[in-house]
mmCIF file with all atom_site columns, N, CA and C in Angstrom:
data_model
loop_
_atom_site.group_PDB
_atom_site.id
_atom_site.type_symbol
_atom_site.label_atom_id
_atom_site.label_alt_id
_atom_site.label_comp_id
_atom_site.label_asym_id
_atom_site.label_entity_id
_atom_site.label_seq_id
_atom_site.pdbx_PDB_ins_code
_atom_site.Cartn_x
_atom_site.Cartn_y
_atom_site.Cartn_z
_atom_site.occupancy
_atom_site.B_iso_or_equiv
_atom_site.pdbx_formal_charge
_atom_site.auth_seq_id
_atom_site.auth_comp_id
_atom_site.auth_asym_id
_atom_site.auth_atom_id
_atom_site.pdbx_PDB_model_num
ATOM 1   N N  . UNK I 1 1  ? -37.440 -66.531 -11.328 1.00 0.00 ? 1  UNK I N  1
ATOM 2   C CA . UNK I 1 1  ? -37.494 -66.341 -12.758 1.00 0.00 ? 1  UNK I CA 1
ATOM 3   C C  . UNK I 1 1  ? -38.813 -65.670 -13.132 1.00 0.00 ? 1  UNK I C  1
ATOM 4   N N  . UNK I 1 2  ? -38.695 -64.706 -14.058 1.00 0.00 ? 2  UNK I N  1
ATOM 5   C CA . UNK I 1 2  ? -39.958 -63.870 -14.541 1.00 0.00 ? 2  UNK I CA 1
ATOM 6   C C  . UNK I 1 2  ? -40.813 -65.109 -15.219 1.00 0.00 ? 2  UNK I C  1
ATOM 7   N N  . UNK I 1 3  ? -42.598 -64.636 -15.288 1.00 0.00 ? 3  UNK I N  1
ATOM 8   C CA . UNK I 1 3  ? -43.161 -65.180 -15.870 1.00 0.00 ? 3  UNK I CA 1
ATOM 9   C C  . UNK I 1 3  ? -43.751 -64.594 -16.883 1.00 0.00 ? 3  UNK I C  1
ATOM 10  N N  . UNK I 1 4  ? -43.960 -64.910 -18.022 1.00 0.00 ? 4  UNK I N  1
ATOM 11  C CA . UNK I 1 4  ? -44.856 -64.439 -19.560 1.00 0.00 ? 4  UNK I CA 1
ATOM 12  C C  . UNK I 1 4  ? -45.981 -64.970 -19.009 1.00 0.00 ? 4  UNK I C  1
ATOM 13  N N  . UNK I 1 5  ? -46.359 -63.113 -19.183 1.00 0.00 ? 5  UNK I N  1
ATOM 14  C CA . UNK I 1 5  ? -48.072 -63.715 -19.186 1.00 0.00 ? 5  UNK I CA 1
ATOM 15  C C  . UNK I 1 5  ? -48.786 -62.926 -20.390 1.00 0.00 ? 5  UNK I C  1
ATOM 16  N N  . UNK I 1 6  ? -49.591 -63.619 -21.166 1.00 0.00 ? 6  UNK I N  1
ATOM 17  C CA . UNK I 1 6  ? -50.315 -62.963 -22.338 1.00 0.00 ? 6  UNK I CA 1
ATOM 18  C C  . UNK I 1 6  ? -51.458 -62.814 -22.232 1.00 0.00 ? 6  UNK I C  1
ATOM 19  N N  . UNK I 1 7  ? -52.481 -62.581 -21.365 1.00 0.00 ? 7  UNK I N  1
ATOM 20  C CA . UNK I 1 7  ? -53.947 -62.207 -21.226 1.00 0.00 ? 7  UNK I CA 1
ATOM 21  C C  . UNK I 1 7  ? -53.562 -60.701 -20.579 1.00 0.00 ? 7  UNK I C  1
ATOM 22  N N  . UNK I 1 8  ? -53.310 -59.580 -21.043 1.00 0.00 ? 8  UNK I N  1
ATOM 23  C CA . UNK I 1 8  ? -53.052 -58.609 -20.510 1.00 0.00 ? 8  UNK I CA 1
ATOM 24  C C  . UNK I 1 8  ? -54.142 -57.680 -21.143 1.00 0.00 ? 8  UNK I C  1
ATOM 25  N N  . UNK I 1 9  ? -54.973 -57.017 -20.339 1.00 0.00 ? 9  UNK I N  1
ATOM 26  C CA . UNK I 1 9  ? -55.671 -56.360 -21.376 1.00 0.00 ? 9  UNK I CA 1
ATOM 27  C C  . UNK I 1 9  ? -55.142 -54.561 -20.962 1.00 0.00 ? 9  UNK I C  1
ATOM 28  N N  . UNK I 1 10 ? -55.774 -53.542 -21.521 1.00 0.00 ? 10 UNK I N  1
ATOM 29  C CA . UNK I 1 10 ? -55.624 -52.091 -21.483 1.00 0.00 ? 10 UNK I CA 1
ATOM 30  C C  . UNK I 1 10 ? -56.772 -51.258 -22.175 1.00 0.00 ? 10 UNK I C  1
ATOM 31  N N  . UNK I 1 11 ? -56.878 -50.838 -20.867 1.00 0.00 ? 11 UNK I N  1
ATOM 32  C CA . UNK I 1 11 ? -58.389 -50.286 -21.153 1.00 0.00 ? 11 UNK I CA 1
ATOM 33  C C  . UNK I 1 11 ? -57.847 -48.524 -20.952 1.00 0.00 ? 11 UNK I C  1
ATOM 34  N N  . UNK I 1 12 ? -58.877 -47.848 -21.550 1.00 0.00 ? 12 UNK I N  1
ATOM 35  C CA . UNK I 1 12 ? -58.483 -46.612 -21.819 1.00 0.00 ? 12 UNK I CA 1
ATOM 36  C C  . UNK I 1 12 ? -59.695 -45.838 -21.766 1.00 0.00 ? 12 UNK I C  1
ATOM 37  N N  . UNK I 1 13 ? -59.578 -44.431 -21.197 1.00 0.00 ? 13 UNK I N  1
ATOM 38  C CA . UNK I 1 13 ? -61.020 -43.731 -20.437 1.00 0.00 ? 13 UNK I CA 1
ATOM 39  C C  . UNK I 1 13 ? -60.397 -42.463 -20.019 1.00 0.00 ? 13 UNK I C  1
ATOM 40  N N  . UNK I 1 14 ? -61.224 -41.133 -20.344 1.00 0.00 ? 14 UNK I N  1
ATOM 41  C CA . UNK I 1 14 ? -60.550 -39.857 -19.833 1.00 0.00 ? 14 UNK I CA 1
ATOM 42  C C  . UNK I 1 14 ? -59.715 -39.907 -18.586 1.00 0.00 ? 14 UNK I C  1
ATOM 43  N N  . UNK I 1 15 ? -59.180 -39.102 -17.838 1.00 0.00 ? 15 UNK I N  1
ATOM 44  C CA . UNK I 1 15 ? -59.248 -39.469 -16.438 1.00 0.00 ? 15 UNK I CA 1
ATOM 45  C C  . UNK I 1 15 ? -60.748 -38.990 -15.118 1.00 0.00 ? 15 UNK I C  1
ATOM 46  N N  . UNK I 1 16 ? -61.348 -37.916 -15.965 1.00 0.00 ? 16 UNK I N  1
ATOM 47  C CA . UNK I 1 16 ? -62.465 -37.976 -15.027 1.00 0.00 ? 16 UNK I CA 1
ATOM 48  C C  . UNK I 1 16 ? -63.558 -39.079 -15.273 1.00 0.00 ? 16 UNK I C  1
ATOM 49  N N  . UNK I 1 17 ? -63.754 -39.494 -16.374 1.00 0.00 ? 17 UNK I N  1
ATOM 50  C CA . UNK I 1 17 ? -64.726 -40.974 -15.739 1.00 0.00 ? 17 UNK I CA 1
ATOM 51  C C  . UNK I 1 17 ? -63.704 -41.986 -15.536 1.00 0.00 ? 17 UNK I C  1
ATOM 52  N N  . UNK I 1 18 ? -62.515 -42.107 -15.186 1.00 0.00 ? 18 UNK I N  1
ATOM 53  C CA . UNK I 1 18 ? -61.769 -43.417 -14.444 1.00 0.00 ? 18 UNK I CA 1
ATOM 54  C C  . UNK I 1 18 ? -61.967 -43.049 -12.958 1.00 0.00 ? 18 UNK I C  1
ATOM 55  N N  . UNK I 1 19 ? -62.186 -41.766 -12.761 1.00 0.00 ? 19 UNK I N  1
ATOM 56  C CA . UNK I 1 19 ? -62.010 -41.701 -11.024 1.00 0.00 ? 19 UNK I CA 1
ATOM 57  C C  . UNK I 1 19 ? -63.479 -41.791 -10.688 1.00 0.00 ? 19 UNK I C  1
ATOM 58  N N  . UNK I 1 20 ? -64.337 -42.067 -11.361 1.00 0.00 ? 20 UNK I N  1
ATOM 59  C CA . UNK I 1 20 ? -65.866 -42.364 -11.181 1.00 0.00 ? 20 UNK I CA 1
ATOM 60  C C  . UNK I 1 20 ? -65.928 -43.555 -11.114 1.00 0.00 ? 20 UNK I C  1
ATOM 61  N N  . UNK I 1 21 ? -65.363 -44.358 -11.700 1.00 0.00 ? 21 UNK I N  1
ATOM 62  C CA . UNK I 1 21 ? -65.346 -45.713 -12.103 1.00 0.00 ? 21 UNK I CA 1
ATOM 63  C C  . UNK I 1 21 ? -64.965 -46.794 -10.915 1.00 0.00 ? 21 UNK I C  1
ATOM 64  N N  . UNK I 1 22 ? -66.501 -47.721 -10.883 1.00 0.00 ? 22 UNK I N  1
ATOM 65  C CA . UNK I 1 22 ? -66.509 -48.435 -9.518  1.00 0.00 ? 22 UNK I CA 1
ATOM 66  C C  . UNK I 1 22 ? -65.430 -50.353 -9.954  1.00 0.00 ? 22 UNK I C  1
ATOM 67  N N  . UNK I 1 23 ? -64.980 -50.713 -11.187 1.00 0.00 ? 23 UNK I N  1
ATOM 68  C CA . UNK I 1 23 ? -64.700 -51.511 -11.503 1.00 0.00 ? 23 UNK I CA 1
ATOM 69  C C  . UNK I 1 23 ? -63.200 -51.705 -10.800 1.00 0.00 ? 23 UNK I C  1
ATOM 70  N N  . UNK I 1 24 ? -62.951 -52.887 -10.540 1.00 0.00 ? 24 UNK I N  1
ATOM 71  C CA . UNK I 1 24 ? -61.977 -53.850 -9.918  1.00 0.00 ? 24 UNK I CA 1
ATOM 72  C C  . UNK I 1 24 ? -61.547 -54.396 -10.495 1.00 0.00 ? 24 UNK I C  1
ATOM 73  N N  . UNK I 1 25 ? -60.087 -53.603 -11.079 1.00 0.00 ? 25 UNK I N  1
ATOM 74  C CA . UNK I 1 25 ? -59.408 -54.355 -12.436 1.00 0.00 ? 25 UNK I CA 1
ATOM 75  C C  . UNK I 1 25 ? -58.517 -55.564 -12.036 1.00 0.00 ? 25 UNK I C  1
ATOM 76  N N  . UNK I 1 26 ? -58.420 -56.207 -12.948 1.00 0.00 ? 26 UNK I N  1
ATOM 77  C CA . UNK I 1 26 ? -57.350 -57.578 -12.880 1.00 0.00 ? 26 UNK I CA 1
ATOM 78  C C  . UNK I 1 26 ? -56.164 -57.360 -12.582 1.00 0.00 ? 26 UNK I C  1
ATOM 79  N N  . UNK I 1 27 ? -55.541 -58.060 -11.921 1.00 0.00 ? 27 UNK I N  1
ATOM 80  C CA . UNK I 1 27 ? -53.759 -58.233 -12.125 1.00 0.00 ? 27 UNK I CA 1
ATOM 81  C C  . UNK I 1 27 ? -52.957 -57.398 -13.460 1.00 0.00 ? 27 UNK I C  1
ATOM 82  N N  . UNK I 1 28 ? -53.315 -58.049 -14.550 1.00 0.00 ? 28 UNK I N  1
ATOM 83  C CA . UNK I 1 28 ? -52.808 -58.070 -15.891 1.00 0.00 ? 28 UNK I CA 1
ATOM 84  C C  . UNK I 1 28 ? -53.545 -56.998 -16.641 1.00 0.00 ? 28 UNK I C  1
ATOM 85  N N  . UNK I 1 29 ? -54.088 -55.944 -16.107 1.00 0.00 ? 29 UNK I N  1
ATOM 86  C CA . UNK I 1 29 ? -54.812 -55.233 -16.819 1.00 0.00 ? 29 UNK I CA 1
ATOM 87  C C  . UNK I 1 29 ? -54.458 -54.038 -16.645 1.00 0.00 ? 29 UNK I C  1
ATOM 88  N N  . UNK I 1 30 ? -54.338 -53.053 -17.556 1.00 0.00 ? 30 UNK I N  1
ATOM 89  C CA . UNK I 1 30 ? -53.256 -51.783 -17.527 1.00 0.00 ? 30 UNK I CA 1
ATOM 90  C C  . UNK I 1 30 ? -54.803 -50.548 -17.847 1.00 0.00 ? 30 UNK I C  1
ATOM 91  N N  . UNK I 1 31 ? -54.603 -49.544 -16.974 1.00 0.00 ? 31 UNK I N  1
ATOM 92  C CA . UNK I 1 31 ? -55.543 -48.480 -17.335 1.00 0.00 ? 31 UNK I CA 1
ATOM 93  C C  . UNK I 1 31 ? -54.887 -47.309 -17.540 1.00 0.00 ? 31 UNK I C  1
ATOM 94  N N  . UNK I 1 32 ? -55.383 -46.585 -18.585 1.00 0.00 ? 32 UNK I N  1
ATOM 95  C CA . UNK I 1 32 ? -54.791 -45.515 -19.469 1.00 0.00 ? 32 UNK I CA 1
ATOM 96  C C  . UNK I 1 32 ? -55.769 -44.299 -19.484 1.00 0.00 ? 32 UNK I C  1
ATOM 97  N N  . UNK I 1 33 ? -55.320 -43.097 -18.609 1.00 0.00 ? 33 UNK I N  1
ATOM 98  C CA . UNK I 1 33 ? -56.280 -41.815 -18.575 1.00 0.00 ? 33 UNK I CA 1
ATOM 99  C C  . UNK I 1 33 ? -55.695 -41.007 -20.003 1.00 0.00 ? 33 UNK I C  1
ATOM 100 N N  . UNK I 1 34 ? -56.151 -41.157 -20.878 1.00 0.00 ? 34 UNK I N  1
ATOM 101 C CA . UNK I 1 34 ? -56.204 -40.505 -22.279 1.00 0.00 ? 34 UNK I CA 1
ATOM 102 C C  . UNK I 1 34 ? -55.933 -39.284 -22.483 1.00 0.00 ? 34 UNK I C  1
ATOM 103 N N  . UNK I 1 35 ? -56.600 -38.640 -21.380 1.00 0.00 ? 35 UNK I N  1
ATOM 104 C CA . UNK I 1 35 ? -56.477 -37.006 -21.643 1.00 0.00 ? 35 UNK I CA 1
ATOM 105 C C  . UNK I 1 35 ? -54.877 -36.775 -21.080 1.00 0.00 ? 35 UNK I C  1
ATOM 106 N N  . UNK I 1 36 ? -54.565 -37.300 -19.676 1.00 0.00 ? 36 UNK I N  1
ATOM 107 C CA . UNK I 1 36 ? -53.385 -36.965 -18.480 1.00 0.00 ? 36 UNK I CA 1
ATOM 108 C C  . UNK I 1 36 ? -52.399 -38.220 -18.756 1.00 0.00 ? 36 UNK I C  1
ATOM 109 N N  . UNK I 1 37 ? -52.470 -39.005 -19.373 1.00 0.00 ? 37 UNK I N  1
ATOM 110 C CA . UNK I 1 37 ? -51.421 -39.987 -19.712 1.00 0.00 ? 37 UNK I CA 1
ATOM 111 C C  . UNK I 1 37 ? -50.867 -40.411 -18.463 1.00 0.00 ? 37 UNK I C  1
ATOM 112 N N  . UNK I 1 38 ? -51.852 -40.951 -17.843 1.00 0.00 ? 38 UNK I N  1
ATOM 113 C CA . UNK I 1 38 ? -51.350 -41.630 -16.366 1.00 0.00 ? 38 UNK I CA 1
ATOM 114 C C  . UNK I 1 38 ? -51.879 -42.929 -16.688 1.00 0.00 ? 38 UNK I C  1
ATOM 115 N N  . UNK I 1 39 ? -50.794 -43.791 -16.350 1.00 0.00 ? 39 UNK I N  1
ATOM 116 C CA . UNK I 1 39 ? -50.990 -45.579 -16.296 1.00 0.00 ? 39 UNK I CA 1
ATOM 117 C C  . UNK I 1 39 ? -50.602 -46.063 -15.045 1.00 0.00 ? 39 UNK I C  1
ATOM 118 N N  . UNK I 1 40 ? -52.022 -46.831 -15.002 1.00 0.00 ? 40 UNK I N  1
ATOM 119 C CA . UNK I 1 40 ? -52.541 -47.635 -13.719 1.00 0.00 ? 40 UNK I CA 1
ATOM 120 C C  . UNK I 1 40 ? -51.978 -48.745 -14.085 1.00 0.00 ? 40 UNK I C  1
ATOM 121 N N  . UNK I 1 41 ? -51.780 -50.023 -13.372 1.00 0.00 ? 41 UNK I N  1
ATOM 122 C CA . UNK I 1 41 ? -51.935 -51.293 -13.415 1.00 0.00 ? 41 UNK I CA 1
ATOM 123 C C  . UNK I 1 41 ? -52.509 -51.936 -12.179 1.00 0.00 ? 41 UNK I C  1
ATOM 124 N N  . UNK I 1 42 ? -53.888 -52.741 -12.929 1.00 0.00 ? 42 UNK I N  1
ATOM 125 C CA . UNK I 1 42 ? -54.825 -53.148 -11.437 1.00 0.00 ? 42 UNK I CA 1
ATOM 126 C C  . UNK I 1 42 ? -54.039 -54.487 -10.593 1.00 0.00 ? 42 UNK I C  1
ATOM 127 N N  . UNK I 1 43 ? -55.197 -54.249 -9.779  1.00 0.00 ? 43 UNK I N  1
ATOM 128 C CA . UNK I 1 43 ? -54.228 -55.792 -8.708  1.00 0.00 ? 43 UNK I CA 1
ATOM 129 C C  . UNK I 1 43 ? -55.293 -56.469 -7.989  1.00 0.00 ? 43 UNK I C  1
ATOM 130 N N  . UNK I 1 44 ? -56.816 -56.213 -8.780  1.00 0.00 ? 44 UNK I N  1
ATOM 131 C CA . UNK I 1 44 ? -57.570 -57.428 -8.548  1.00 0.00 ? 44 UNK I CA 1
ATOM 132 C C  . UNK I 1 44 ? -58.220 -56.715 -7.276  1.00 0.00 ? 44 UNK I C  1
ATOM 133 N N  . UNK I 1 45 ? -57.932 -55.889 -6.785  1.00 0.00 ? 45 UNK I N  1
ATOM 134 C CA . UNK I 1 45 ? -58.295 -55.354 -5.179  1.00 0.00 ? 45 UNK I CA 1
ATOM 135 C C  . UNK I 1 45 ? -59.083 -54.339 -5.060  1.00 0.00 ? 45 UNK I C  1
ATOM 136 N N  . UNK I 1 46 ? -58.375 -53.073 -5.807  1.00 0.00 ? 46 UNK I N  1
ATOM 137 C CA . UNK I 1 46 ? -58.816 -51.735 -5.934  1.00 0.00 ? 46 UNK I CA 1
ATOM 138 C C  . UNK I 1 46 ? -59.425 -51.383 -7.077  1.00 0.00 ? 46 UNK I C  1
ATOM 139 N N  . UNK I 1 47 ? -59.796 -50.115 -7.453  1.00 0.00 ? 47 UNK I N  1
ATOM 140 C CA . UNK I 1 47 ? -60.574 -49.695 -8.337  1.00 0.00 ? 47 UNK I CA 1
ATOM 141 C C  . UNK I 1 47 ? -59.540 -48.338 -8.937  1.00 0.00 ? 47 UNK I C  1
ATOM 142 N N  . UNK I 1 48 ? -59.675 -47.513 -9.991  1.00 0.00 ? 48 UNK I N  1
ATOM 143 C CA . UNK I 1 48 ? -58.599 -46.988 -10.491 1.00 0.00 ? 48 UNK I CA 1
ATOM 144 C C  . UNK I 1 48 ? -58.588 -45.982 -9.580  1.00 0.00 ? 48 UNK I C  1
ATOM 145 N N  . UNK I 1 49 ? -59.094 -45.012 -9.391  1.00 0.00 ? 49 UNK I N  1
ATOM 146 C CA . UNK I 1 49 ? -58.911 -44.071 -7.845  1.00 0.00 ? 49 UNK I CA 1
ATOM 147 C C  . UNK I 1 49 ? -57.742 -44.474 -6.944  1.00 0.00 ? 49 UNK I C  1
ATOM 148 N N  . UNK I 1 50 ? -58.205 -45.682 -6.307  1.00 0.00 ? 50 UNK I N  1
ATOM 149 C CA . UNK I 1 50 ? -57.259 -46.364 -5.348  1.00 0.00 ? 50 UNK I CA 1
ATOM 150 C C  . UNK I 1 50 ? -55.929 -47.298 -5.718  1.00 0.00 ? 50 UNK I C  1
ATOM 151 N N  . UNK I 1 51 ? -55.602 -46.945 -7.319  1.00 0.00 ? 51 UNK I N  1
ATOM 152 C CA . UNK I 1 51 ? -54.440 -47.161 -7.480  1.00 0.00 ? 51 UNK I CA 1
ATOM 153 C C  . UNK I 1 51 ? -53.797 -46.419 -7.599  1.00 0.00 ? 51 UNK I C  1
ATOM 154 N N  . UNK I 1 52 ? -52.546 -46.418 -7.397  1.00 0.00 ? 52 UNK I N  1
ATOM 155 C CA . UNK I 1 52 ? -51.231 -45.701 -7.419  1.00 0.00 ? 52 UNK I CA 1
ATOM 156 C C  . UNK I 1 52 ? -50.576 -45.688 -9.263  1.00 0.00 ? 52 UNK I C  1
ATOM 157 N N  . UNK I 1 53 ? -50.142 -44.712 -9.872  1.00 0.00 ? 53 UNK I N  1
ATOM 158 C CA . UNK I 1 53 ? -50.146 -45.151 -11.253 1.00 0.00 ? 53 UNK I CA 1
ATOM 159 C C  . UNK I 1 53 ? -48.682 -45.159 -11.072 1.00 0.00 ? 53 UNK I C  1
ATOM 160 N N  . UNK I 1 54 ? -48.244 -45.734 -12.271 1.00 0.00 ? 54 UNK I N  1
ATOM 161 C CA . UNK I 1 54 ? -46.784 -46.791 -12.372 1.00 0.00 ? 54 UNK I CA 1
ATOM 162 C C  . UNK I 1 54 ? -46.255 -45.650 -13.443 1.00 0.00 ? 54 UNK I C  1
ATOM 163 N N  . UNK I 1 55 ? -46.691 -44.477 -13.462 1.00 0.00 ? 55 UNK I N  1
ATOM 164 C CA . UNK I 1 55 ? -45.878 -43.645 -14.680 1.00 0.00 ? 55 UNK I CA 1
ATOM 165 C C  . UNK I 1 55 ? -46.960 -43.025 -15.571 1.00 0.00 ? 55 UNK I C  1
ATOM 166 N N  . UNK I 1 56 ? -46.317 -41.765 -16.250 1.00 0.00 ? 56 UNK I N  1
ATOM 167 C CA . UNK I 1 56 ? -47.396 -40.536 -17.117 1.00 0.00 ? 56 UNK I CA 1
ATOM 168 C C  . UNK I 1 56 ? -46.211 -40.904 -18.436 1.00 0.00 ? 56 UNK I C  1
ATOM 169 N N  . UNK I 1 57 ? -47.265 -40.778 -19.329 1.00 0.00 ? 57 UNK I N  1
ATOM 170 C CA . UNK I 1 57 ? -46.531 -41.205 -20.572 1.00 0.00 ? 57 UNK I CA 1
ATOM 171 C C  . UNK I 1 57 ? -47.432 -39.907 -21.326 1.00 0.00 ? 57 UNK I C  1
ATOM 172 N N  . UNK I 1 58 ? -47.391 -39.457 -22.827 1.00 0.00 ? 58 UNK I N  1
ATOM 173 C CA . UNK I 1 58 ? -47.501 -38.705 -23.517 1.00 0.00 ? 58 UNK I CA 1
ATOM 174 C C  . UNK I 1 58 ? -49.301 -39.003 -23.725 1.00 0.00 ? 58 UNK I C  1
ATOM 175 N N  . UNK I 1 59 ? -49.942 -37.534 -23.138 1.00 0.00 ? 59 UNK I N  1
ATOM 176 C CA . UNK I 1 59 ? -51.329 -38.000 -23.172 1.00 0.00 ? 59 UNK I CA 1
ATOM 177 C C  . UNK I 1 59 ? -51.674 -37.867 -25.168 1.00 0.00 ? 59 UNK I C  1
ATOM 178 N N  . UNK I 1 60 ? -52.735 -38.594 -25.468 1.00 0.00 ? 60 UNK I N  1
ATOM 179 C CA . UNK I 1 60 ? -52.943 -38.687 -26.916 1.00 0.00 ? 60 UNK I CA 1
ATOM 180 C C  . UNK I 1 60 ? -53.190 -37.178 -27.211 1.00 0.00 ? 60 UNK I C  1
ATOM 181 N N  . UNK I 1 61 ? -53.683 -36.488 -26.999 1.00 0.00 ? 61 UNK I N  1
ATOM 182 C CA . UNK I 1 61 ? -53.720 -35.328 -27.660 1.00 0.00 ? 61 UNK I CA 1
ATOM 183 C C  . UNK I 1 61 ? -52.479 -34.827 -27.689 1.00 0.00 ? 61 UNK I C  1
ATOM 184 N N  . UNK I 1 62 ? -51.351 -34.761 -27.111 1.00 0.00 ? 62 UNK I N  1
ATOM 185 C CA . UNK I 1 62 ? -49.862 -34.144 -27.494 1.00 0.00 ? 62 UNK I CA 1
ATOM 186 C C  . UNK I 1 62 ? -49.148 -35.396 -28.104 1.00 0.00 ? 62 UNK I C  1
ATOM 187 N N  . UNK I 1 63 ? -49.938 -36.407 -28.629 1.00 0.00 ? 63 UNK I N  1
ATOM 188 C CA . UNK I 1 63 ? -48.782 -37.241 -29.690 1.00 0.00 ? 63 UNK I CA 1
ATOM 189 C C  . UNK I 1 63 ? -49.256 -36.560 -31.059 1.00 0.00 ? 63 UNK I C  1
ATOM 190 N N  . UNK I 1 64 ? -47.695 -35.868 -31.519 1.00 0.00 ? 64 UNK I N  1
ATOM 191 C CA . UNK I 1 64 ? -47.907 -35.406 -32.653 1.00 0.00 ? 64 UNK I CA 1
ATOM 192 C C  . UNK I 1 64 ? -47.555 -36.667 -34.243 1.00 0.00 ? 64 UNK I C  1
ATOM 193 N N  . UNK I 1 65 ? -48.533 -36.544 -35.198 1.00 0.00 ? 65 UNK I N  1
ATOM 194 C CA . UNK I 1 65 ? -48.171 -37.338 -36.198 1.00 0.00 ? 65 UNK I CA 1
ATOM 195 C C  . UNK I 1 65 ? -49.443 -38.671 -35.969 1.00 0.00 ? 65 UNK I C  1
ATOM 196 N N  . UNK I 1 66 ? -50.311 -38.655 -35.322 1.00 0.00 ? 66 UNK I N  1
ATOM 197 C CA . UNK I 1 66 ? -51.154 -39.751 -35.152 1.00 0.00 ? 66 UNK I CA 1
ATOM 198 C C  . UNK I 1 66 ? -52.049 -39.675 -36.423 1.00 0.00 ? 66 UNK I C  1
ATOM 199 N N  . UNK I 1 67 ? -52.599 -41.094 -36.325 1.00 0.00 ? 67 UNK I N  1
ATOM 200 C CA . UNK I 1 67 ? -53.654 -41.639 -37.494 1.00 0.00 ? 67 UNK I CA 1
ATOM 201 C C  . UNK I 1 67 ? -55.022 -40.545 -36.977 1.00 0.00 ? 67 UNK I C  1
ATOM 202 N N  . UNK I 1 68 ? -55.434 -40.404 -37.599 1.00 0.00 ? 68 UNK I N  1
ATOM 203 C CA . UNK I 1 68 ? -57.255 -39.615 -37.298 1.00 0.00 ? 68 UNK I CA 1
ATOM 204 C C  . UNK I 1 68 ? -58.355 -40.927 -36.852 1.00 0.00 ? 68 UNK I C  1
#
């Protein structure tokens, strides 16, 4: 059976300072390259470089209709 988990955080960073970036994200913690709309999810082990991303979603500059 799935578990709910609510401490999830999402952190968000161009993609060239995420591949600089020496931090060792959590389980529950989702990273978002802003410019390339690539999403990470950490696993406590690796650092965003050395993750594999779970899917490219619409980077913020091509969402049309956003708040300023």
């Amino acid at each position: 059976m799935a578990k709910i988990k609510y401490n999830i955080k999402l952190w968000v960073d161009t993609a060239a300072n995420l591949a600089t970036d020496t931090t060792v994200y959590k389980e529950n913690d989702f990273i978002f390259a802003t410019d390339t709309g690539v999403l990470k999810k950490g696993d406590g082990v690796k650092t965003y470089a050395e993750l594999g991303s779970i899917g490219t979603v619409a980077a913020w500059k091509d969402i049309a209709g956003k708040p300023a």
